[in-house]
Coordinates of C-alpha atoms and ligand atoms in Angstrom, one line a residue:
X22 CA 17.4 309.8 -87.4
X23 CA 16.2 307.8 -84.4
X24 CA 14.3 304.7 -85.4
X25 CA 11.3 303.7 -83.4
X26 CA 9.6 300.3 -83.7
X27 CA 6.1 301.0 -82.5
X28 CA 4.0 298.0 -81.3
X29 CA 0.2 298.5 -81.2
X30 CA -1.9 296.1 -79.2
X31 CA -5.7 295.4 -79.4
X32 CA -7.3 298.0 -77.1
X33 CA -9.6 300.9 -77.8
X34 CA -6.7 303.3 -77.1
X35 CA -5.2 302.0 -80.4
X36 CA -7.0 304.9 -82.1
X37 CA -4.7 307.3 -80.2
X38 CA -1.7 305.6 -81.8
X39 CA -2.5 307.2 -85.1
X40 CA -1.9 310.6 -83.5
X41 CA 1.2 309.2 -81.8
X42 CA 2.7 308.1 -85.2
X43 CA 1.9 311.5 -86.6
X44 CA 3.6 313.3 -83.7
X45 CA 6.6 311.0 -83.8
X46 CA 7.2 311.4 -87.5
X47 CA 6.7 315.2 -87.1
X48 CA 9.4 315.2 -84.4
X49 CA 11.8 313.5 -86.9
X50 CA 11.6 309.9 -85.8
X51 CA 11.6 307.1 -88.4
X52 CA 8.7 305.0 -87.3
X53 CA 7.8 301.4 -88.3
X54 CA 4.6 299.9 -87.0
X55 CA 3.8 296.4 -85.8
X56 CA 0.2 295.5 -84.9
X57 CA -1.2 292.5 -83.1
X58 CA -4.1 290.7 -84.7
X59 CA -6.5 292.2 -82.2
X60 CA -5.2 295.7 -82.9
X61 CA -6.2 295.4 -86.5
X62 CA -9.8 294.8 -85.3
X63 CA -9.8 298.3 -83.8
X64 CA -8.0 300.3 -86.5
X65 CA -6.8 299.4 -90.0
X66 CA -3.1 298.8 -90.8
X67 CA -3.7 301.1 -93.8
X68 CA -4.0 304.1 -91.4
X69 CA -0.6 303.4 -90.0
X70 CA 0.9 302.6 -93.4
X71 CA -0.3 306.1 -94.6
X72 CA 1.0 307.9 -91.5
X73 CA 4.4 306.1 -91.2
X74 CA 4.9 305.8 -95.0
X75 CA 5.9 302.2 -94.6
X76 CA 4.1 298.9 -94.7
X77 CA 2.8 297.7 -91.4
X78 CA 4.0 294.4 -90.0
X79 CA 1.3 292.1 -88.6
X80 CA 2.3 288.5 -88.9
X81 CA 5.2 286.4 -87.7
X82 CA 4.9 283.5 -90.2
X83 CA 4.2 285.5 -93.4
X84 CA 6.8 285.0 -96.2
X85 CA 5.9 288.3 -97.9
X86 CA 6.5 290.3 -94.7
X87 CA 9.6 288.2 -93.8
X88 CA 11.0 288.9 -97.3
X89 CA 10.4 292.6 -96.9
X90 CA 12.1 292.8 -93.5
X91 CA 12.5 289.6 -91.4
X92 CA 11.5 289.9 -87.7
X93 CA 15.1 289.7 -86.5
X94 CA 16.2 292.4 -88.9
X95 CA 13.3 294.5 -87.8
X96 CA 14.4 294.0 -84.1
X97 CA 18.0 295.0 -85.1
X98 CA 16.7 298.0 -87.0
X99 CA 15.1 299.6 -83.9
X100 CA 16.8 302.2 -81.7
X101 CA 13.8 302.3 -79.5
X102 CA 11.0 299.7 -79.0
X103 CA 7.7 301.4 -77.9
X104 CA 4.5 299.6 -77.3
X105 CA 1.4 301.9 -77.1
X106 CA -1.1 300.8 -76.2
X107 CA 0.2 297.9 -74.2
X108 CA -2.7 295.7 -73.2
X109 CA -2.8 293.5 -70.1
X110 CA -2.4 290.4 -72.3
X111 CA 0.7 291.6 -74.1
X112 CA 2.3 292.9 -70.9
X113 CA 1.8 289.4 -69.4
X114 CA 3.4 287.9 -72.5
X115 CA 6.3 290.3 -72.4
X116 CA 6.8 289.7 -68.7
X117 CA 7.0 285.9 -69.1
X118 CA 8.8 285.9 -72.4
X119 CA 6.1 284.2 -74.4
X120 CA 6.6 284.6 -78.2
X121 CA 3.4 283.5 -79.9
X122 CA 3.0 286.4 -82.3
X123 CA 5.1 289.0 -84.1
X124 CA 5.0 291.6 -81.4
X125 CA 5.9 289.4 -78.5
X126 CA 8.7 287.8 -80.6
X127 CA 10.1 291.2 -81.5
X128 CA 10.1 292.1 -77.8
X129 CA 12.4 289.1 -77.1
X130 CA 14.6 289.9 -80.1
X131 CA 15.2 293.6 -79.5
X132 CA 18.3 294.8 -77.7
X133 CA 17.4 298.5 -77.6
X134 CA 15.7 300.4 -74.8
X135 CA 12.0 299.4 -74.4
X136 CA 9.1 301.7 -73.4
X137 CA 5.5 300.6 -72.8
X138 CA 2.4 302.7 -72.4
X139 CA -0.2 300.4 -70.7
X140 CA -3.9 300.9 -71.5
X141 CA -6.7 298.9 -69.9
X142 CA -9.8 299.0 -67.7
X143 CA -9.0 300.2 -64.1
X144 CA -10.0 296.8 -62.6
X145 CA -7.6 295.0 -65.0
X146 CA -4.9 297.5 -64.1
X147 CA -5.4 296.9 -60.4
X148 CA -5.5 293.1 -60.7
X149 CA -2.6 291.6 -58.8
X150 CA -1.4 289.6 -61.9
X151 CA -1.1 292.9 -63.9
X152 CA 0.7 294.7 -61.1
X153 CA 3.1 291.8 -60.8
X154 CA 3.8 291.9 -64.5
X155 CA 4.4 295.6 -64.4
X156 CA 6.8 295.1 -61.5
X157 CA 8.6 292.3 -63.3
X158 CA 9.0 294.4 -66.5
X159 CA 10.3 297.3 -64.5
X160 CA 12.8 295.0 -62.9
X161 CA 13.8 293.8 -66.4
X162 CA 14.7 297.4 -67.2
X163 CA 11.5 298.4 -69.2
X164 CA 10.3 302.0 -68.8
X165 CA 6.6 302.1 -68.2
X166 CA 4.8 305.3 -69.3
X167 CA 1.6 306.1 -67.5
X168 CA -1.2 305.0 -67.4
X169 CA -3.3 308.1 -66.8
X170 CA -6.3 308.5 -64.5
X171 CA -9.7 309.4 -65.7
X172 CA -12.9 308.4 -67.4
X173 CA -12.4 305.2 -69.4
X174 CA -14.0 304.0 -72.6
X175 CA -16.0 301.4 -70.7
X176 CA -17.5 304.1 -68.4
X177 CA -15.3 303.4 -65.3
X178 CA -13.2 306.0 -63.7
X179 CA -9.6 305.3 -62.5
X180 CA -6.1 304.5 -63.7
X181 CA -5.7 302.7 -67.0
X182 CA -6.1 305.3 -69.7
X183 CA -3.2 305.3 -72.1
X184 CA -1.0 308.4 -71.7
X185 CA -1.8 311.1 -74.2
X186 CA 0.3 310.8 -77.4
X187 CA 2.0 314.2 -76.6
X188 CA 3.1 313.0 -73.2
X189 CA 4.5 309.8 -74.7
X190 CA 6.5 311.7 -77.3
X191 CA 7.8 314.0 -74.5
X192 CA 8.8 311.0 -72.4
X193 CA 10.7 309.4 -75.3
X194 CA 12.4 312.7 -76.2
X195 CA 13.6 313.0 -72.6
X196 CA 14.7 309.4 -72.1
X197 CA 16.0 308.4 -75.5
X198 CA 19.6 307.2 -75.5
X199 CA 21.6 310.3 -76.6
X200 CA 20.3 312.4 -73.7
X201 CA 20.1 309.7 -71.0
X202 CA 23.3 310.8 -69.2
X203 CA 23.0 314.5 -70.0
X204 CA 24.8 316.5 -67.4
X205 CA 26.0 313.4 -65.4
X206 CA 29.5 312.9 -64.3
X207 CA 30.8 309.3 -64.9
X208 CA 34.0 307.8 -63.7
X209 CA 35.1 304.6 -65.4
X210 CA 38.1 302.4 -64.6
X211 CA 39.4 300.3 -67.5
X212 CA 42.1 297.8 -68.5
X213 CA 44.5 295.7 -66.5
X214 CA 46.9 296.9 -63.9
X215 CA 50.6 296.1 -63.9
X216 CA 52.2 295.1 -60.6
X217 CA 55.9 295.6 -60.7
X218 CA 58.3 292.9 -59.5
X219 CA 61.6 294.3 -60.4
X220 CA 62.8 296.9 -63.0
X221 CA 62.1 294.5 -65.9
X222 CA 59.1 292.3 -64.8
X223 CA 55.5 292.7 -63.8
X224 CA 52.4 290.7 -63.1
X225 CA 49.3 291.6 -65.2
X226 CA 46.2 290.0 -66.8
X227 CA 44.5 289.6 -70.1
X228 CA 42.2 292.6 -69.9
X229 CA 42.4 294.7 -73.1
X230 CA 40.4 297.6 -71.8
X231 CA 37.9 297.4 -74.7
X232 CA 34.8 297.2 -72.5
X233 CA 35.9 300.2 -70.3
X234 CA 36.8 302.3 -73.3
X235 CA 33.5 301.4 -75.1
X236 CA 31.7 302.5 -71.9
X237 CA 33.6 305.7 -71.7
X238 CA 32.9 306.6 -75.4
X239 CA 29.2 305.7 -75.3
X240 CA 28.7 307.5 -71.9
X241 CA 30.2 310.6 -73.5
X242 CA 27.9 310.2 -76.6
X243 CA 24.9 310.0 -74.2
X244 CA 25.8 313.4 -72.7
X245 CA 28.0 312.5 -69.7
X246 CA 31.2 314.1 -68.8
X247 CA 33.6 311.2 -68.4
X248 CA 36.8 310.6 -66.5
X249 CA 38.5 307.4 -67.6
X250 CA 41.1 305.9 -65.3
X251 CA 43.0 303.4 -67.4
X252 CA 45.7 300.8 -66.9
X253 CA 48.2 300.1 -69.7
X254 CA 46.2 299.3 -72.9
X255 CA 46.7 299.7 -76.7
X256 CA 43.7 301.9 -77.2
X257 CA 43.1 305.6 -77.6
X258 CA 40.3 307.5 -75.9
X259 CA 38.2 310.2 -77.5
X260 CA 39.6 313.7 -77.0
X261 CA 36.9 315.1 -74.8
X262 CA 37.3 312.4 -72.2
X263 CA 39.4 313.2 -69.2
X264 CA 41.9 310.3 -69.4
X265 CA 44.1 309.5 -66.5
X266 CA 46.7 306.8 -67.2
X267 CA 48.0 304.6 -64.3
X268 CA 50.0 301.4 -64.0
X269 CA 49.5 299.7 -60.7
X270 CA 46.4 298.9 -58.6
X271 CA 47.7 301.3 -56.0
X272 CA 48.0 304.1 -58.6
X273 CA 44.5 303.4 -59.8
X274 CA 43.2 303.6 -56.3
X275 CA 44.8 307.0 -55.7
X276 CA 43.6 308.3 -59.1
X277 CA 40.0 307.2 -58.4
X278 CA 40.0 308.7 -55.0
X279 CA 41.3 312.0 -56.3
X280 CA 38.5 312.2 -58.9
X281 CA 35.6 310.6 -57.1
X282 CA 33.9 313.6 -55.5
X283 CA 30.9 314.9 -57.4
X284 CA 30.7 311.9 -59.7
X285 CA 27.2 310.6 -60.3
X286 CA 28.2 307.2 -61.5
X287 CA 31.3 305.0 -61.1
X288 CA 31.7 302.0 -63.4
X289 CA 34.6 299.7 -62.4
X290 CA 35.4 297.8 -65.6
X291 CA 39.1 297.5 -64.8
X292 CA 40.6 294.1 -64.1
X293 CA 42.5 295.3 -61.0
X294 CA 45.2 292.9 -59.7
X295 CA 44.0 291.3 -56.5
X296 CA 47.5 290.9 -55.2
X297 CA 50.8 292.8 -55.7
X298 CA 54.4 291.8 -54.9
X299 CA 55.1 292.5 -51.2
X300 CA 58.4 294.0 -52.2
X301 CA 59.6 295.6 -55.5
X302 CA 63.2 294.6 -56.1
X303 CA 65.3 297.6 -57.1
X304 CA 67.6 295.3 -59.1
X305 CA 66.6 292.5 -61.5
X306 CA 65.9 289.3 -59.7
X307 CA 68.6 286.8 -60.6
X308 CA 67.8 283.1 -61.3
X309 CA 69.3 280.9 -58.7
X310 CA 67.5 277.8 -57.4
X311 CA 65.2 275.4 -59.4
X312 CA 62.2 276.9 -57.4
X313 CA 61.5 280.3 -56.1
X314 CA 58.6 281.9 -54.2
X315 CA 56.9 285.2 -54.6
X316 CA 55.3 286.9 -51.7
X317 CA 52.2 288.8 -52.7
X318 CA 50.0 291.1 -50.6
X319 CA 46.4 292.1 -51.2
X320 CA 45.6 295.3 -53.1
X321 CA 42.9 297.7 -51.9
X322 CA 39.5 297.0 -53.4
X323 CA 38.8 300.2 -55.3
X324 CA 35.2 299.8 -56.2
X325 CA 34.3 298.6 -52.7
X326 CA 36.1 301.6 -51.2
X327 CA 34.1 303.9 -53.4
X328 CA 30.9 302.1 -52.4
X329 CA 31.7 302.7 -48.8
X330 CA 32.1 306.5 -49.2
X331 CA 29.5 308.6 -47.4
X332 CA 28.5 310.5 -50.5
X333 CA 28.9 307.7 -53.0
X334 CA 28.0 307.7 -56.7
X335 CA 25.8 305.0 -58.3
X336 CA 28.4 302.3 -58.2
X337 CA 28.7 299.5 -60.7
X338 CA 31.1 296.6 -60.6
X339 CA 32.1 293.9 -63.0
X340 CA 32.5 290.2 -62.3
X341 CA 34.6 288.2 -64.7
X342 CA 34.1 284.5 -63.8
X343 CA 35.0 281.2 -65.2
X344 CA 32.3 279.4 -63.2
X345 CA 29.3 279.9 -60.9
X346 CA 28.6 283.3 -62.6
X347 CA 25.4 284.2 -60.9
X348 CA 26.4 283.1 -57.4
X349 CA 29.8 284.9 -57.5
X350 CA 28.2 288.0 -59.0
X351 CA 25.4 288.2 -56.5
X352 CA 27.9 287.7 -53.7
X353 CA 30.1 290.6 -54.9
X354 CA 27.0 292.8 -55.3
X355 CA 26.3 292.4 -51.6
X356 CA 29.9 292.1 -50.2
X357 CA 31.1 295.2 -52.1
X358 CA 27.9 297.1 -51.4
X359 CA 27.4 297.8 -55.1
X360 CA 24.2 299.2 -56.8
X361 CA 24.7 296.9 -59.8
X362 CA 27.0 294.2 -61.1
X363 CA 27.7 293.2 -64.7
X364 CA 28.9 289.6 -64.8
X365 CA 30.5 287.9 -67.8
X366 CA 31.9 284.5 -68.4
X367 CA 35.6 284.5 -69.2
X368 CA 37.9 281.7 -70.4
X369 CA 35.5 280.6 -73.2
X370 CA 36.0 280.6 -76.9
X371 CA 33.8 283.6 -77.4
X372 CA 33.5 286.8 -75.4
X373 CA 35.4 287.9 -72.3
X374 CA 38.9 289.4 -72.2
X375 CA 40.5 290.8 -75.3
X376 CA 37.4 290.0 -77.4
X377 CA 35.4 292.4 -79.6
X378 CA 32.2 290.9 -78.3
X379 CA 30.8 290.0 -75.0
X380 CA 27.6 289.0 -73.2
X381 CA 26.5 290.3 -69.8
X382 CA 24.3 289.1 -67.0
X383 CA 23.5 292.2 -64.9
X384 CA 22.2 292.1 -61.4
X385 CA 20.9 294.7 -59.0
X386 CA 19.1 294.4 -55.7
X387 CA 15.7 293.7 -57.0
X388 CA 16.3 292.6 -60.6
X389 CA 18.4 291.3 -63.3
X390 CA 18.8 291.6 -67.1
X391 CA 20.6 289.6 -69.7
X392 CA 22.4 291.2 -72.6
X393 CA 23.1 288.7 -75.4
X394 CA 26.5 288.3 -77.1
X395 CA 27.1 291.4 -79.2
X396 CA 29.9 293.9 -79.9
X397 CA 31.2 295.8 -76.9
X398 CA 30.0 299.2 -78.3
X399 CA 26.4 298.0 -78.4
X400 CA 26.8 296.3 -75.1
X401 CA 28.1 299.5 -73.6
X402 CA 25.0 301.4 -74.8
X403 CA 22.7 298.7 -73.4
X404 CA 24.4 298.7 -70.0
X405 CA 24.6 302.5 -69.8
X406 CA 20.9 302.7 -70.7
X407 CA 20.1 300.3 -67.9
X408 CA 22.3 302.2 -65.5
X409 CA 20.6 305.5 -66.4
X410 CA 17.2 303.9 -65.9
X411 CA 18.1 302.5 -62.5
X412 CA 19.6 305.8 -61.5
X413 CA 16.4 307.6 -62.4
X414 CA 14.3 304.9 -60.7
Ligands
C5P1704 O1 36.7 290.8 -56.5 P1 36.8 290.9 -58.0 O2 38.2 291.4 -58.4 O3 36.4 289.7 -58.8 O4 35.7 292.1 -58.3 C1 35.7 292.6 -59.6 C2 35.1 294.0 -59.5 O5 35.8 294.7 -58.5 C3 35.5 294.8 -60.8 O6 34.4 295.8 -60.9 C4 36.8 295.4 -60.5 O7 37.0 296.6 -61.3 C5 36.7 295.8 -59.0 N1 37.9 295.7 -58.3 C6 38.5 296.9 -57.8 N2 39.6 296.9 -57.0 C7 40.3 295.7 -56.8 C8 39.7 294.5 -57.3 C9 38.6 294.6 -58.0 O8 37.9 298.0 -58.0 N3 41.4 295.7 -56.1

């Protein structure tokens, strides 16, 4: 059962949220309601308690409510965070990360996809500040539903009416995680590469492939048909995934180019060797002098080559860095002509290579989003949700 945390702000459209809760529960969603102080002036929490069959959350610093389900647990509980109606004030708070009440604090704490259905007077909607906030929220990966045009409660006519509850439910149905990548073809590279020196030795790196495999598994759960091109790892891939095993960067390049046509999305999570031995010795290299030198040559950049194709998929790269994370990531976004880059700090005690958890800083041309330290499965869902949103945008 998909769990929706529904935030209700203080606008006259709050009365429509009663119908929204009814429709959502009828569709099989498990709904918990959070109301701002102002929302409770428009409609009683009791209405939502009756419709959702659960107590309504209204206060941040209330021991009773915290004991029942603390705000962090409430945020973790949610599969979807929906705010309807979202007032100009709350949108401004979300866009700047203020957390002075339960709803705005929950917004900062959730890691699931977020949807907002604005509702306000048309002049408030047109105000530059509101438009900037909507723009910022869109860049932060938030889906904005509506608003509709028409006659408003205040007598004005124009945009600002909250979308009808049925339209909101339809939007959520269509964009909720399990169906986000329905019918899409996704190619993912994962793991390290192995660059052979002689019959018994190779150069490799600490990549475990966990992030790439988690992405492949989650993309498939979200409806995609997945091709996973993997370097040598100690993981197994789900059966339905088209798994192509390779060793070297050159083999990975060839495999990717063989499978790239008709892909909608390419995610390069592999830690591809940047250099490979200029010469593979056919016999084991014998030790001789106290020092020796290896001549290495550059490998082909796979993700950059894909991004240069005429008919290219939505192309996402990774940047694992030990320092200057943002600068190096932004530089790679431009230099490799990517649609998006997911940067992560490596070489620290937590996260990065061979870890179960990771944190990502994601950049695209006009926006960025941070995903806090969490397990790689959850992180994969968050990143794929963002990719699907950017693809649809
Ligand atoms: O330049 P750098 O190796 O740091 O870039 C990392 C990104 O580029 C990753 O997405 C990685 O999978 C991709 N890459 C690639 N082919 C290479 C080197 C890196 O696809 N030869």
